[in-house]
């Protein structure tokens, strides 16, 4: 599973905001490309989770390319789900649901 870190060093799934009129899947594909330079081949909706501040649409994405992190990303990590990584509470909730 691909995780990216913010400038604070906490890991999260690639993603971001949905532009006006944009569908959640299109936003996920766009954000993945903006943050990692990966191009989605296939995207599948998994679930929606509402935190206290946001609605999180979660997708499984198969992608092509090599990861090249964008300016808002600190680093990337291919996470094997064995070792804990520093993350935010809402990210831990989504990651737990994915496991």
PDB file of C-alpha atoms in Angstrom:
ATOM      1  CA  UNK A   1       0.000   0.000   0.000  1.00  0.00           C
ATOM      2  CA  UNK A   2       1.413   3.372  -0.993  1.00  0.00           C
ATOM      3  CA  UNK A   3       1.572   5.980   1.743  1.00  0.00           C
ATOM      4  CA  UNK A   4       2.885   9.519   1.456  1.00  0.00           C
ATOM      5  CA  UNK A   5       4.044  11.827   4.214  1.00  0.00           C
ATOM      6  CA  UNK A   6       3.246  15.432   4.785  1.00  0.00           C
ATOM      7  CA  UNK A   7       5.845  17.998   5.816  1.00  0.00           C
ATOM      8  CA  UNK A   8       5.261  17.024   9.487  1.00  0.00           C
ATOM      9  CA  UNK A   9       6.432  13.473   8.720  1.00  0.00           C
ATOM     10  CA  UNK A  10       3.055  11.806   9.251  1.00  0.00           C
ATOM     11  CA  UNK A  11       1.890   9.261   6.695  1.00  0.00           C
ATOM     12  CA  UNK A  12      -1.428   9.216   4.905  1.00  0.00           C
ATOM     13  CA  UNK A  13      -2.967   7.815   1.756  1.00  0.00           C
ATOM     14  CA  UNK A  14      -2.468   9.912  -1.377  1.00  0.00           C
ATOM     15  CA  UNK A  15      -5.437  12.185  -1.890  1.00  0.00           C
ATOM     16  CA  UNK A  16      -6.869  15.586  -1.282  1.00  0.00           C
ATOM     17  CA  UNK A  17      -9.764  17.875  -1.903  1.00  0.00           C
ATOM     18  CA  UNK A  18     -12.523  17.512  -4.458  1.00  0.00           C
ATOM     19  CA  UNK A  19     -12.903  20.451  -6.823  1.00  0.00           C
ATOM     20  CA  UNK A  20     -16.388  21.900  -7.444  1.00  0.00           C
ATOM     21  CA  UNK A  21     -18.256  19.669  -9.879  1.00  0.00           C
ATOM     22  CA  UNK A  22     -15.632  16.919  -9.678  1.00  0.00           C
ATOM     23  CA  UNK A  23     -16.625  13.342  -8.861  1.00  0.00           C
ATOM     24  CA  UNK A  24     -14.786  11.676  -5.933  1.00  0.00           C
ATOM     25  CA  UNK A  25     -13.159   9.027  -8.152  1.00  0.00           C
ATOM     26  CA  UNK A  26     -11.901  11.664 -10.592  1.00  0.00           C
ATOM     27  CA  UNK A  27     -10.485  13.642  -7.659  1.00  0.00           C
ATOM     28  CA  UNK A  28      -8.718  10.552  -6.297  1.00  0.00           C
ATOM     29  CA  UNK A  29      -7.147   9.800  -9.691  1.00  0.00           C
ATOM     30  CA  UNK A  30      -6.115  13.448 -10.161  1.00  0.00           C
ATOM     31  CA  UNK A  31      -4.668  13.771  -6.653  1.00  0.00           C
ATOM     32  CA  UNK A  32      -2.742  10.500  -7.020  1.00  0.00           C
ATOM     33  CA  UNK A  33      -1.126  11.839 -10.185  1.00  0.00           C
ATOM     34  CA  UNK A  34      -0.421  15.286  -8.706  1.00  0.00           C
ATOM     35  CA  UNK A  35       1.187  13.847  -5.577  1.00  0.00           C
ATOM     36  CA  UNK A  36       3.031  10.852  -7.035  1.00  0.00           C
ATOM     37  CA  UNK A  37       3.107  11.138 -10.875  1.00  0.00           C
ATOM     38  CA  UNK A  38       1.397   7.720 -11.035  1.00  0.00           C
ATOM     39  CA  UNK A  39      -1.289   7.246 -13.689  1.00  0.00           C
ATOM     40  CA  UNK A  40      -4.358   5.273 -12.670  1.00  0.00           C
ATOM     41  CA  UNK A  41      -5.208   2.238 -14.827  1.00  0.00           C
ATOM     42  CA  UNK A  42      -8.207   1.206 -12.771  1.00  0.00           C
ATOM     43  CA  UNK A  43      -9.967   2.620  -9.729  1.00  0.00           C
ATOM     44  CA  UNK A  44     -12.534   0.878  -7.571  1.00  0.00           C
ATOM     45  CA  UNK A  45     -14.637   2.543  -4.863  1.00  0.00           C
ATOM     46  CA  UNK A  46     -14.203   0.811  -1.485  1.00  0.00           C
ATOM     47  CA  UNK A  47     -16.035   2.895   1.117  1.00  0.00           C
ATOM     48  CA  UNK A  48     -16.758   6.341   2.536  1.00  0.00           C
ATOM     49  CA  UNK A  49     -15.778   7.248   6.068  1.00  0.00           C
ATOM     50  CA  UNK A  50     -16.783  10.451   7.840  1.00  0.00           C
ATOM     51  CA  UNK A  51     -14.351  11.897  10.357  1.00  0.00           C
ATOM     52  CA  UNK A  52     -15.161  14.842  12.593  1.00  0.00           C
ATOM     53  CA  UNK A  53     -13.907  17.241   9.911  1.00  0.00           C
ATOM     54  CA  UNK A  54     -14.124  15.537   6.487  1.00  0.00           C
ATOM     55  CA  UNK A  55     -15.795  12.912   4.343  1.00  0.00           C
ATOM     56  CA  UNK A  56     -13.147  10.460   3.086  1.00  0.00           C
ATOM     57  CA  UNK A  57     -13.828   8.531  -0.127  1.00  0.00           C
ATOM     58  CA  UNK A  58     -11.515   5.521  -0.285  1.00  0.00           C
ATOM     59  CA  UNK A  59     -10.566   3.838  -3.560  1.00  0.00           C
ATOM     60  CA  UNK A  60      -8.367   0.927  -4.567  1.00  0.00           C
ATOM     61  CA  UNK A  61      -6.267   2.126  -7.504  1.00  0.00           C
ATOM     62  CA  UNK A  62      -4.009   0.191  -9.846  1.00  0.00           C
ATOM     63  CA  UNK A  63      -1.500   2.568 -11.376  1.00  0.00           C
ATOM     64  CA  UNK A  64       1.353   2.756 -13.867  1.00  0.00           C
ATOM     65  CA  UNK A  65       4.615   4.635 -13.603  1.00  0.00           C
ATOM     66  CA  UNK A  66       7.303   5.372 -11.086  1.00  0.00           C
ATOM     67  CA  UNK A  67       6.617   7.370  -7.947  1.00  0.00           C
ATOM     68  CA  UNK A  68       7.889  10.931  -8.139  1.00  0.00           C
ATOM     69  CA  UNK A  69       6.735  12.943  -5.166  1.00  0.00           C
ATOM     70  CA  UNK A  70       5.187  16.344  -5.697  1.00  0.00           C
ATOM     71  CA  UNK A  71       6.052  19.513  -3.770  1.00  0.00           C
ATOM     72  CA  UNK A  72       3.465  18.987  -1.012  1.00  0.00           C
ATOM     73  CA  UNK A  73       4.766  15.495  -0.163  1.00  0.00           C
ATOM     74  CA  UNK A  74       7.719  14.787   2.126  1.00  0.00           C
ATOM     75  CA  UNK A  75       8.366  11.185   1.066  1.00  0.00           C
ATOM     76  CA  UNK A  76       6.596   7.988   0.053  1.00  0.00           C
ATOM     77  CA  UNK A  77       6.589   4.538   1.610  1.00  0.00           C
ATOM     78  CA  UNK A  78       5.380   1.166   0.316  1.00  0.00           C
ATOM     79  CA  UNK A  79       3.769  -0.022   3.559  1.00  0.00           C
ATOM     80  CA  UNK A  80       3.425  -3.741   4.266  1.00  0.00           C
ATOM     81  CA  UNK A  81       0.905  -3.156   7.096  1.00  0.00           C
ATOM     82  CA  UNK A  82       3.201  -4.906   9.614  1.00  0.00           C
ATOM     83  CA  UNK A  83       4.978  -2.034  11.289  1.00  0.00           C
ATOM     84  CA  UNK A  84       3.137   1.019  12.572  1.00  0.00           C
ATOM     85  CA  UNK A  85       3.813   4.317  10.834  1.00  0.00           C
ATOM     86  CA  UNK A  86       3.250   7.784  12.270  1.00  0.00           C
ATOM     87  CA  UNK A  87      -0.126   9.003  11.028  1.00  0.00           C
ATOM     88  CA  UNK A  88      -3.169  11.019  12.011  1.00  0.00           C
ATOM     89  CA  UNK A  89      -6.131   9.458  13.870  1.00  0.00           C
ATOM     90  CA  UNK A  90      -8.454   9.630  10.830  1.00  0.00           C
ATOM     91  CA  UNK A  91      -5.772   7.948   8.686  1.00  0.00           C
ATOM     92  CA  UNK A  92      -5.287   5.157  11.248  1.00  0.00           C
ATOM     93  CA  UNK A  93      -9.042   4.530  11.199  1.00  0.00           C
ATOM     94  CA  UNK A  94      -9.097   4.213   7.400  1.00  0.00           C
ATOM     95  CA  UNK A  95      -5.955   2.019   7.396  1.00  0.00           C
ATOM     96  CA  UNK A  96      -7.448  -0.267  10.071  1.00  0.00           C
ATOM     97  CA  UNK A  97     -10.593  -0.644   7.992  1.00  0.00           C
ATOM     98  CA  UNK A  98      -8.460  -1.575   4.958  1.00  0.00           C
ATOM     99  CA  UNK A  99      -6.560  -4.289   6.831  1.00  0.00           C
TER     100      UNK A  99
END
